[in-house]
Amino acid sequence: MNVDVGRPLSAADLNFNPARIPLGRLAYFAREHWGVEGELTPLDGERDQNHRVKNAADGATYVLKVSAAGESEGAVDFQVAALRHLERHAPDLPVPRIIASRAGNDLEWIDAADGARHMVRLLSWIPGTLLSRGKPLELTALRNAAAFQARLAHGLRGLFHPHARHFVAWDIQRALLLEPGVQAWVADDAKTLCADFNARLQREVLPRVPALRAQVVHGDGHADNLLRAGPDTDEIVGVIDFGDMVHAPLVQDLAVTLASFARHGGMSLDNAVAQVEAWNAVLPLTDDELEILHDLVLLRIATARSLYDFRIRTVEQPPAWLTEERPSIVRALSKFLALDRVEVHERYRAACGRVGRAPAHVDVARLRERRERALGPSYRLFYDRPVHLVRGEGTWVYDADGRRYLDCYNNVASVGHCHPHVVAALARQAATLNTHTRYLHDNVVRYAERLTATMPEELRVCYLVCTGTEANDLAIRIARVVSGHEGVIVSDDSYHGNSTVVGAASTCMYPKSEQPAWIATVPPPDGYRGEHRYGTPDIGTKYAAHIDTAIARLRERNQGAAAWLCDIIFDSNGTILPPAGYLEYTARAIRAAGGLFIADEVQSGFYRTGDEMWAFRYADVVPDIVTLGKPIGDGHPIGAVITTPAIAAKFAAKFSYFNTFGGNPVSAAVGMAVLDVLEREGVQQNVIAAGKVLESGLAKLAAKHPLVADVRGKGLFWGLEIVRDHATRAPAVEEADRIMNLLREDGFLLGRTGAFNNVVKIRPPLVFTPDNARMLLEGLDRALARA
Ligand SMILES: Cc1ncc(COP(=O)(O)O)c(C=O)c1O
């Protein structure tokens, strides 16, 4: 990340010690050095000792500024140079003028009684009232303020000063708020509020900052620095305080202005848009500036909040205004964080005359047509009105119109869409080296070790592949080599992947009439719809016994049984966790027939069900092979086959294995990053907590809505059996479809599954929170009422 933090923040950066030179002495000093004779009236000043002085001779008014002891000479010279620059290049702009002393100097030194030396400047006085005083800030004043700042920025163009990159705590390009030394003092409410934003900041925003057009900017355009002509007017007649000036992206100045008025101006997005428009009319913004503007505004407000917290907690007697103003900052931050970024961006663009995007429905229609031509008719889309997604973040995905959807379906984004740790690991390794497994590389070895360490100790050999299909394909191949048989047993309506072999083992999508002789099927252990219903004694064993028939059927076709390939959560069968005894019985039976038990954990693995990382662990069984996929790489294509050293040795005796992409250093880095997140971020606890919310909430919905006949699942994997009639159990396919579409329109993405496609499927990223779950329950309640 290219962040110029420079140095850590210290309390001294925010707490100044203005000089306290006696007024009489200063009056004498002003007369001596500037020939200005008059009474000094003290003015506010956090950093400088300021006074107003009216020259008795000609009635002109000035500001006499005394810098704090130890103030950087470079910083003061920078301000002097800026005001001189404005005087030359923007003479119409009402900013204070530097008044040279009789000796021709822009500043003079004064010695305080304690021996400290201070710089003294005389500036012209700008008449006016602070914008923060007088009538409430309305649109005209806000627009005028932004336009004024743009004029000021324009005037500062071309200014160079060696001190322009000096350390200013408020300089948001430094992103001091991310520093551990600042974060440590941030109050918990604010930490929670900004967790997602801070992650995005590091990932997406700060890396782009150094490439923006930059110059010296004022960086402090707020209502206590801008002057209005009088308390009842909106006309801006001047600006004071150049202490935060810094070399920064030009758009940073506008961001500061928007952020400041977010607090002072009863801020709404409409107001911000008006300010952007007003600024742009004076100083047109570029596309990349418009794109980053909202994030910089958020950054500025978040910085303000962090620095307030830092100051409140690190000084002995924080000024009262810090605690008084803090709530307004948090309110502005909450309000702006809640805005949809894409919408804000579009509004800013529109305000700057950028031609808006074509209406989305035209876009989508055209994209559909092109897709059908380019991809052919085999590809399907979800929903009556397909969703056109363009980005994701955590449990949220966003469409091209900027609408957000709560992702209640996509298990692949296991630790959340675009998790920064995963993205960073991917980017880092991709920028370093990507090859294959025929060279030594630490990543692939460490990853295999870490992954197998999560399994029972028998399972210690790991093949890395790219998809769940490949994993199952290899698993079947291994099982065939080891057993010397061909036959594969799967459930009716199973899904395991899409290669020629695995496609045939995916009976839910394969024409029954073309089923090869080496496939035999068993009914899924469906206690709601199957032959044995909930409550049947030994239901697990009763369903499991079907494997004996399947083995016998293979034998009748002169096929030995090579494998029992079992999706441990029977996803395509409508989400069914195997009843007690089921896996133990079937594993025993397949082994007795000389075959291997392959646990397909592509759906059920990685804590999907909460209490166990691998769902086979609910049973007293160690599979011969475990296959992994989908959630393993948080969106990156990774698959794995894990087996015992003995099985791997038998396979290796006949075949070596190579996979161009499987196990490459980038994929391994991604896989490890996912494991890091699982280990560090309480993902399992989250699954358990959110799962509990779903469990009780879904039960309540089932009691309320007759369409829901059965609720089954665990953790963050649930199926709702939608039926027309509880007595006949007739699948309500159209209603299930309607529910899915209603939820889509309401901002929730869910799926459907089961032999009849009547089971509404909830299978969100593992970071789906209890609050997300409550939100979904409310959405489901609305959809079920209307379906
Ligand atoms: C249980 C199961 N196994 C395997 C696969 C195949 O994985 P992939 O699509 O990565 O090939 C799937 C995909 O949905 C699946 O649900």
CSV table of C-alpha atoms in Angstrom, one decimal, residues 345-679:
chain,number,residue,atom,x,y,z
A,345,HIS,CA,-20.9,8.5,-7.3
A,346,GLU,CA,-23.6,8.7,-10.0
A,347,ARG,CA,-25.2,11.8,-8.4
A,348,TYR,CA,-21.8,13.5,-8.3
A,349,ARG,CA,-21.2,12.6,-11.9
A,350,ALA,CA,-24.5,13.9,-12.9
A,351,ALA,CA,-23.9,17.1,-11.0
A,352,CYS,CA,-20.8,17.6,-13.1
A,353,GLY,CA,-22.6,17.1,-16.3
A,354,ARG,CA,-21.3,13.6,-17.0
A,355,VAL,CA,-23.8,11.9,-19.2
A,356,GLY,CA,-25.7,9.4,-17.1
A,357,ARG,CA,-25.6,5.7,-17.8
A,358,ALA,CA,-28.3,4.3,-20.1
A,359,PRO,CA,-31.3,3.1,-18.1
A,360,ALA,CA,-30.4,-0.2,-16.5
A,361,HIS,CA,-33.1,-2.3,-18.1
A,362,VAL,CA,-31.8,-1.5,-21.6
A,363,ASP,CA,-28.3,-2.4,-20.4
A,364,VAL,CA,-29.5,-5.7,-18.9
A,365,ALA,CA,-31.6,-6.6,-22.0
A,366,ARG,CA,-28.6,-6.0,-24.3
A,367,LEU,CA,-26.3,-7.9,-22.1
A,368,ARG,CA,-28.6,-10.9,-22.0
A,369,GLU,CA,-28.8,-11.0,-25.8
A,370,ARG,CA,-25.0,-10.8,-26.2
A,371,ARG,CA,-24.6,-13.4,-23.5
A,372,GLU,CA,-26.9,-15.8,-25.2
A,373,ARG,CA,-25.1,-15.4,-28.4
A,374,ALA,CA,-21.6,-15.6,-26.9
A,375,LEU,CA,-22.2,-18.4,-24.3
A,376,GLY,CA,-24.9,-20.4,-26.1
A,377,PRO,CA,-28.2,-21.7,-24.7
A,378,SER,CA,-26.8,-24.1,-22.0
A,379,TYR,CA,-26.2,-21.3,-19.5
A,380,ARG,CA,-29.1,-20.3,-17.3
A,381,LEU,CA,-29.7,-17.2,-15.2
A,382,PHE,CA,-31.5,-16.9,-11.9
A,383,TYR,CA,-34.7,-14.8,-11.6
A,384,ASP,CA,-37.4,-13.4,-13.8
A,385,ARG,CA,-35.4,-10.2,-13.8
A,386,PRO,CA,-31.8,-11.4,-13.8
A,387,VAL,CA,-29.5,-9.6,-11.5
A,388,HIS,CA,-26.5,-7.8,-13.0
A,389,LEU,CA,-23.9,-7.8,-10.2
A,390,VAL,CA,-20.9,-5.6,-10.4
A,391,ARG,CA,-19.2,-5.8,-7.0
A,392,GLY,CA,-19.4,-7.4,-3.6
A,393,GLU,CA,-18.3,-6.7,-0.1
A,394,GLY,CA,-18.7,-9.0,2.9
A,395,THR,CA,-22.2,-10.3,2.8
A,396,TRP,CA,-23.4,-7.7,0.3
A,397,VAL,CA,-23.4,-7.6,-3.5
A,398,TYR,CA,-24.3,-4.6,-5.7
A,399,ASP,CA,-25.9,-4.4,-9.0
A,400,ALA,CA,-25.0,-2.1,-11.9
A,401,ASP,CA,-27.6,0.4,-10.6
A,402,GLY,CA,-25.9,0.5,-7.3
A,403,ARG,CA,-28.7,-1.4,-5.6
A,404,ARG,CA,-27.4,-3.7,-2.8
A,405,TYR,CA,-28.5,-7.2,-2.1
A,406,LEU,CA,-27.9,-9.3,1.0
A,407,ASP,CA,-26.2,-12.4,-0.2
A,408,CYS,CA,-28.0,-15.3,1.4
A,409,TYR,CA,-26.9,-17.8,-1.2
A,410,ASN,CA,-23.3,-17.7,-2.3
A,411,ASN,CA,-21.2,-20.1,-0.2
A,412,VAL,CA,-18.2,-19.6,-2.5
A,413,ALA,CA,-17.5,-16.2,-1.1
A,414,SER,CA,-17.0,-18.0,2.2
A,415,VAL,CA,-15.3,-15.4,4.3
A,416,GLY,CA,-17.2,-12.6,2.6
A,417,HIS,CA,-17.0,-11.1,-0.9
A,418,CYS,CA,-13.6,-9.6,-1.6
A,419,HIS,CA,-12.2,-10.2,1.9
A,420,PRO,CA,-9.2,-7.8,2.1
A,421,HIS,CA,-6.9,-10.4,3.6
A,422,VAL,CA,-7.6,-12.9,0.9
A,423,VAL,CA,-7.4,-10.2,-1.9
A,424,ALA,CA,-4.1,-9.0,-0.5
A,425,ALA,CA,-2.6,-12.5,-0.3
A,426,LEU,CA,-3.7,-13.1,-3.9
A,427,ALA,CA,-2.3,-9.8,-5.1
A,428,ARG,CA,0.9,-10.2,-3.2
A,429,GLN,CA,1.7,-13.7,-4.5
A,430,ALA,CA,0.4,-12.9,-8.0
A,431,ALA,CA,2.9,-10.0,-8.1
A,432,THR,CA,5.7,-12.3,-6.9
A,433,LEU,CA,5.5,-15.7,-8.7
A,434,ASN,CA,3.0,-18.0,-10.1
A,435,THR,CA,4.0,-21.4,-11.5
A,436,HIS,CA,3.0,-25.0,-10.9
A,437,THR,CA,3.8,-27.9,-8.7
A,438,ARG,CA,6.8,-29.2,-10.6
A,439,TYR,CA,9.0,-26.7,-8.8
A,440,LEU,CA,9.6,-26.6,-5.1
A,441,HIS,CA,7.5,-23.9,-3.5
A,442,ASP,CA,6.8,-23.4,0.2
A,443,ASN,CA,3.2,-22.3,-0.3
A,444,VAL,CA,1.8,-25.5,-1.7
A,445,VAL,CA,3.5,-27.6,1.0
A,446,ARG,CA,2.4,-25.3,3.8
A,447,TYR,CA,-1.1,-25.2,2.5
A,448,ALA,CA,-1.4,-28.9,2.2
A,449,GLU,CA,0.0,-29.3,5.7
A,450,ARG,CA,-2.4,-26.8,7.1
A,451,LEU,CA,-5.4,-28.1,5.3
A,452,THR,CA,-4.8,-31.8,6.2
A,453,ALA,CA,-4.2,-30.7,9.8
A,454,THR,CA,-7.9,-29.9,10.0
A,455,MET,CA,-8.8,-33.5,9.2
A,456,PRO,CA,-8.6,-36.7,11.2
A,457,GLU,CA,-5.0,-37.8,11.5
A,458,GLU,CA,-5.4,-40.7,8.9
A,459,LEU,CA,-6.0,-38.1,6.2
A,460,ARG,CA,-2.7,-36.5,5.5
A,461,VAL,CA,-2.2,-36.5,1.8
A,462,CYS,CA,-3.6,-33.6,-0.3
A,463,TYR,CA,-3.9,-33.2,-4.0
A,464,LEU,CA,-4.7,-29.7,-5.1
A,465,VAL,CA,-7.0,-29.2,-8.1
A,466,CYS,CA,-9.1,-26.3,-9.4
A,467,THR,CA,-12.8,-27.2,-8.9
A,468,GLY,CA,-15.1,-29.5,-7.0
A,469,THR,CA,-15.6,-31.4,-10.2
A,470,GLU,CA,-11.9,-32.0,-10.6
A,471,ALA,CA,-11.7,-33.1,-7.0
A,472,ASN,CA,-14.5,-35.7,-7.4
A,473,ASP,CA,-13.1,-36.8,-10.8
A,474,LEU,CA,-9.7,-37.5,-9.2
A,475,ALA,CA,-11.3,-39.1,-6.2
A,476,ILE,CA,-13.3,-41.5,-8.4
A,477,ARG,CA,-10.2,-42.2,-10.4
A,478,ILE,CA,-8.2,-43.0,-7.2
A,479,ALA,CA,-11.0,-45.1,-5.9
A,480,ARG,CA,-11.1,-47.1,-9.2
A,481,VAL,CA,-7.3,-47.6,-9.2
A,482,VAL,CA,-7.3,-48.7,-5.5
A,483,SER,CA,-10.4,-50.9,-5.7
A,484,GLY,CA,-9.9,-52.3,-9.2
A,485,HIS,CA,-13.7,-51.6,-9.7
A,486,GLU,CA,-15.6,-49.1,-11.8
A,487,GLY,CA,-18.9,-48.7,-10.1
A,488,VAL,CA,-19.9,-45.5,-8.4
A,489,ILE,CA,-22.9,-45.1,-6.0
A,490,VAL,CA,-24.5,-41.7,-5.6
A,491,SER,CA,-27.8,-40.5,-4.4
A,492,ASP,CA,-30.8,-40.0,-6.6
A,493,ASP,CA,-30.8,-36.4,-7.8
A,494,SER,CA,-27.2,-35.9,-6.7
A,495,TYR,CA,-24.9,-33.2,-7.9
A,496,HIS,CA,-21.1,-33.6,-7.8
A,497,GLY,CA,-19.8,-31.7,-10.9
A,498,ASN,CA,-19.7,-31.5,-14.6
A,499,SER,CA,-16.9,-33.6,-16.2
A,500,THR,CA,-17.9,-36.6,-18.3
A,501,VAL,CA,-17.4,-39.0,-15.4
A,502,VAL,CA,-18.6,-36.7,-12.6
A,503,GLY,CA,-21.4,-35.4,-14.8
A,504,ALA,CA,-22.7,-38.9,-15.0
A,505,ALA,CA,-22.5,-39.2,-11.2
A,506,SER,CA,-24.6,-36.0,-11.0
A,507,THR,CA,-27.9,-37.7,-11.5
A,508,CYS,CA,-30.0,-34.5,-11.0
A,509,MET,CA,-28.8,-33.2,-14.3
A,510,TYR,CA,-28.2,-36.4,-16.2
A,511,PRO,CA,-30.7,-38.0,-18.5
A,512,LYS,CA,-31.8,-41.2,-16.7
A,513,SER,CA,-32.1,-43.1,-19.9
A,514,GLU,CA,-28.4,-42.5,-20.6
A,515,GLN,CA,-27.1,-43.4,-17.2
A,516,PRO,CA,-24.0,-45.6,-17.6
A,517,ALA,CA,-24.0,-49.1,-16.2
A,518,TRP,CA,-21.3,-48.1,-13.6
A,519,ILE,CA,-23.7,-45.8,-11.8
A,520,ALA,CA,-26.1,-47.0,-9.1
A,521,THR,CA,-28.2,-44.7,-7.0
A,522,VAL,CA,-29.7,-44.7,-3.5
A,523,PRO,CA,-32.6,-42.6,-2.3
A,524,PRO,CA,-31.5,-39.6,-0.1
A,525,PRO,CA,-32.3,-40.0,3.6
A,526,ASP,CA,-35.3,-37.5,3.3
A,527,GLY,CA,-37.3,-37.7,6.5
A,528,TYR,CA,-39.9,-35.3,5.1
A,529,ARG,CA,-40.6,-36.7,1.7
A,530,GLY,CA,-38.9,-40.1,1.5
A,531,GLU,CA,-40.1,-43.6,2.3
A,532,HIS,CA,-39.1,-43.2,6.0
A,533,ARG,CA,-40.4,-40.1,7.7
A,534,TYR,CA,-39.1,-38.1,10.7
A,535,GLY,CA,-39.6,-40.1,13.9
A,536,THR,CA,-39.1,-43.5,12.3
A,537,PRO,CA,-36.9,-45.6,14.6
A,538,ASP,CA,-33.4,-46.2,13.2
A,539,ILE,CA,-34.2,-44.0,10.2
A,540,GLY,CA,-30.5,-43.6,9.4
A,541,THR,CA,-29.9,-47.3,9.1
A,542,LYS,CA,-33.1,-47.8,7.2
A,543,TYR,CA,-32.1,-45.3,4.5
A,544,ALA,CA,-28.4,-46.5,4.6
A,545,ALA,CA,-29.4,-50.1,3.8
A,546,HIS,CA,-30.3,-49.0,0.3
A,547,ILE,CA,-26.6,-49.1,-0.4
A,548,ASP,CA,-26.7,-52.9,-0.2
A,549,THR,CA,-29.2,-52.9,-3.0
A,550,ALA,CA,-27.1,-50.5,-5.0
A,551,ILE,CA,-24.0,-52.7,-4.6
A,552,ALA,CA,-26.1,-55.7,-5.6
A,553,ARG,CA,-27.4,-53.9,-8.7
A,554,LEU,CA,-23.9,-53.0,-9.8
A,555,ARG,CA,-22.9,-56.7,-9.3
A,556,GLU,CA,-25.9,-57.7,-11.5
A,557,ARG,CA,-24.4,-55.5,-14.2
A,558,ASN,CA,-20.9,-57.1,-13.7
A,559,GLN,CA,-19.7,-54.0,-12.0
A,560,GLY,CA,-17.7,-53.9,-8.8
A,561,ALA,CA,-18.3,-51.0,-6.4
A,562,ALA,CA,-15.4,-48.5,-6.5
A,563,ALA,CA,-16.9,-45.7,-4.5
A,564,TRP,CA,-19.8,-44.4,-2.5
A,565,LEU,CA,-19.7,-40.7,-3.3
A,566,CYS,CA,-21.8,-38.8,-0.8
A,567,ASP,CA,-22.6,-35.1,-0.6
A,568,ILE,CA,-22.6,-34.9,3.2
A,569,ILE,CA,-25.4,-32.3,3.2
A,570,PHE,CA,-27.4,-33.7,0.2
A,571,ASP,CA,-27.7,-30.2,-1.1
A,572,SER,CA,-29.2,-31.1,-4.5
A,573,ASN,CA,-31.7,-33.3,-2.6
A,574,GLY,CA,-33.1,-30.3,-0.7
A,575,THR,CA,-30.5,-29.9,2.1
A,576,ILE,CA,-30.5,-33.0,4.2
A,577,LEU,CA,-28.0,-33.8,6.9
A,578,PRO,CA,-27.5,-37.6,7.2
A,579,PRO,CA,-29.5,-39.1,10.1
A,580,ALA,CA,-27.6,-40.9,12.9
A,581,GLY,CA,-26.0,-44.1,11.8
A,582,TYR,CA,-26.3,-43.3,8.1
A,583,LEU,CA,-22.7,-42.6,7.2
A,584,GLU,CA,-21.3,-45.3,9.5
A,585,TYR,CA,-23.5,-47.9,7.8
A,586,THR,CA,-22.8,-46.8,4.3
A,587,ALA,CA,-19.1,-46.5,4.8
A,588,ARG,CA,-18.9,-50.0,6.2
A,589,ALA,CA,-21.0,-51.4,3.4
A,590,ILE,CA,-18.9,-49.8,0.6
A,591,ARG,CA,-15.7,-51.0,2.2
A,592,ALA,CA,-17.0,-54.5,2.6
A,593,ALA,CA,-17.7,-54.4,-1.2
A,594,GLY,CA,-14.1,-53.4,-1.8
A,595,GLY,CA,-14.9,-49.8,-2.6
A,596,LEU,CA,-14.0,-46.4,-0.9
A,597,PHE,CA,-16.1,-43.9,0.9
A,598,ILE,CA,-15.7,-40.5,-0.6
A,599,ALA,CA,-17.1,-37.7,1.5
A,600,ASP,CA,-18.0,-34.8,-0.8
A,601,GLU,CA,-17.6,-31.8,1.5
A,602,VAL,CA,-17.7,-29.3,-1.3
A,603,GLN,CA,-21.0,-27.9,0.1
A,604,SER,CA,-20.8,-28.9,3.7
A,605,GLY,CA,-17.2,-28.2,4.6
A,606,PHE,CA,-15.4,-25.2,6.2
A,607,TYR,CA,-17.8,-24.8,9.1
A,608,ARG,CA,-20.9,-24.5,6.9
A,609,THR,CA,-22.9,-26.3,9.6
A,610,GLY,CA,-21.2,-24.5,12.5
A,611,ASP,CA,-20.3,-27.1,15.1
A,612,GLU,CA,-17.8,-29.0,12.9
A,613,MET,CA,-15.5,-27.9,10.2
A,614,TRP,CA,-16.3,-31.0,8.2
A,615,ALA,CA,-19.8,-32.4,8.3
A,616,PHE,CA,-18.7,-36.1,8.2
A,617,ARG,CA,-17.4,-35.4,11.7
A,618,TYR,CA,-20.9,-35.6,13.1
A,619,ALA,CA,-20.7,-39.3,12.4
A,620,ASP,CA,-18.3,-41.8,13.8
A,621,VAL,CA,-16.5,-42.3,10.5
A,622,VAL,CA,-13.3,-41.4,8.8
A,623,PRO,CA,-13.8,-41.2,5.0
A,624,ASP,CA,-11.2,-42.8,2.7
A,625,ILE,CA,-11.2,-39.6,0.6
A,626,VAL,CA,-12.6,-36.1,1.2
A,627,THR,CA,-13.2,-33.7,-1.6
A,628,LEU,CA,-13.3,-30.0,-1.2
A,629,GLY,CA,-14.1,-27.0,-3.4
A,630,LYS,CA,-16.4,-23.9,-3.5
A,631,PRO,CA,-15.7,-22.1,-0.2
A,632,ILE,CA,-12.1,-23.1,0.0
A,633,GLY,CA,-10.8,-20.1,-1.9
A,634,ASP,CA,-13.3,-17.3,-1.1
A,635,GLY,CA,-14.1,-17.1,-4.8
A,636,HIS,CA,-10.7,-18.2,-6.2
A,637,PRO,CA,-10.9,-21.6,-8.0
A,638,ILE,CA,-9.4,-24.2,-5.7
A,639,GLY,CA,-10.3,-27.8,-5.1
A,640,ALA,CA,-8.7,-30.5,-3.0
A,641,VAL,CA,-8.7,-34.2,-2.6
A,642,ILE,CA,-7.5,-35.5,0.8
A,643,THR,CA,-6.8,-39.1,1.5
A,644,THR,CA,-4.6,-41.5,3.4
A,645,PRO,CA,-0.9,-42.1,2.7
A,646,ALA,CA,-1.8,-45.8,1.9
A,647,ILE,CA,-4.4,-44.9,-0.7
A,648,ALA,CA,-2.1,-42.2,-2.2
A,649,ALA,CA,0.7,-44.8,-2.4
A,650,LYS,CA,-1.5,-47.3,-4.3
A,651,PHE,CA,-2.6,-44.6,-6.7
A,652,ALA,CA,1.0,-43.4,-7.2
A,653,ALA,CA,2.1,-46.9,-8.0
A,654,LYS,CA,0.1,-46.7,-11.2
A,655,PHE,CA,-0.2,-42.9,-12.0
A,656,SER,CA,1.7,-39.8,-11.4
A,657,TYR,CA,-0.4,-36.7,-11.0
A,658,PHE,CA,0.0,-33.3,-12.5
A,659,ASN,CA,-2.4,-30.4,-12.7
A,660,THR,CA,-1.2,-27.2,-14.4
A,661,PHE,CA,-3.1,-24.8,-12.2
A,662,GLY,CA,-4.0,-26.9,-9.2
A,663,GLY,CA,-1.7,-26.1,-6.2
A,664,ASN,CA,0.0,-23.1,-7.9
A,665,PRO,CA,1.6,-20.6,-5.4
A,666,VAL,CA,-1.2,-18.0,-5.9
A,667,SER,CA,-4.0,-20.5,-5.2
A,668,ALA,CA,-2.1,-21.9,-2.2
A,669,ALA,CA,-1.6,-18.3,-0.8
A,670,VAL,CA,-5.3,-17.7,-1.2
A,671,GLY,CA,-6.2,-21.0,0.4
A,672,MET,CA,-4.0,-20.2,3.3
A,673,ALA,CA,-5.5,-16.7,3.6
A,674,VAL,CA,-8.9,-18.2,3.9
A,675,LEU,CA,-7.7,-20.5,6.7
A,676,ASP,CA,-6.1,-17.5,8.4
A,677,VAL,CA,-9.5,-15.7,8.4
A,678,LEU,CA,-11.3,-18.8,9.6
A,679,GLU,CA,-8.7,-19.1,12.5
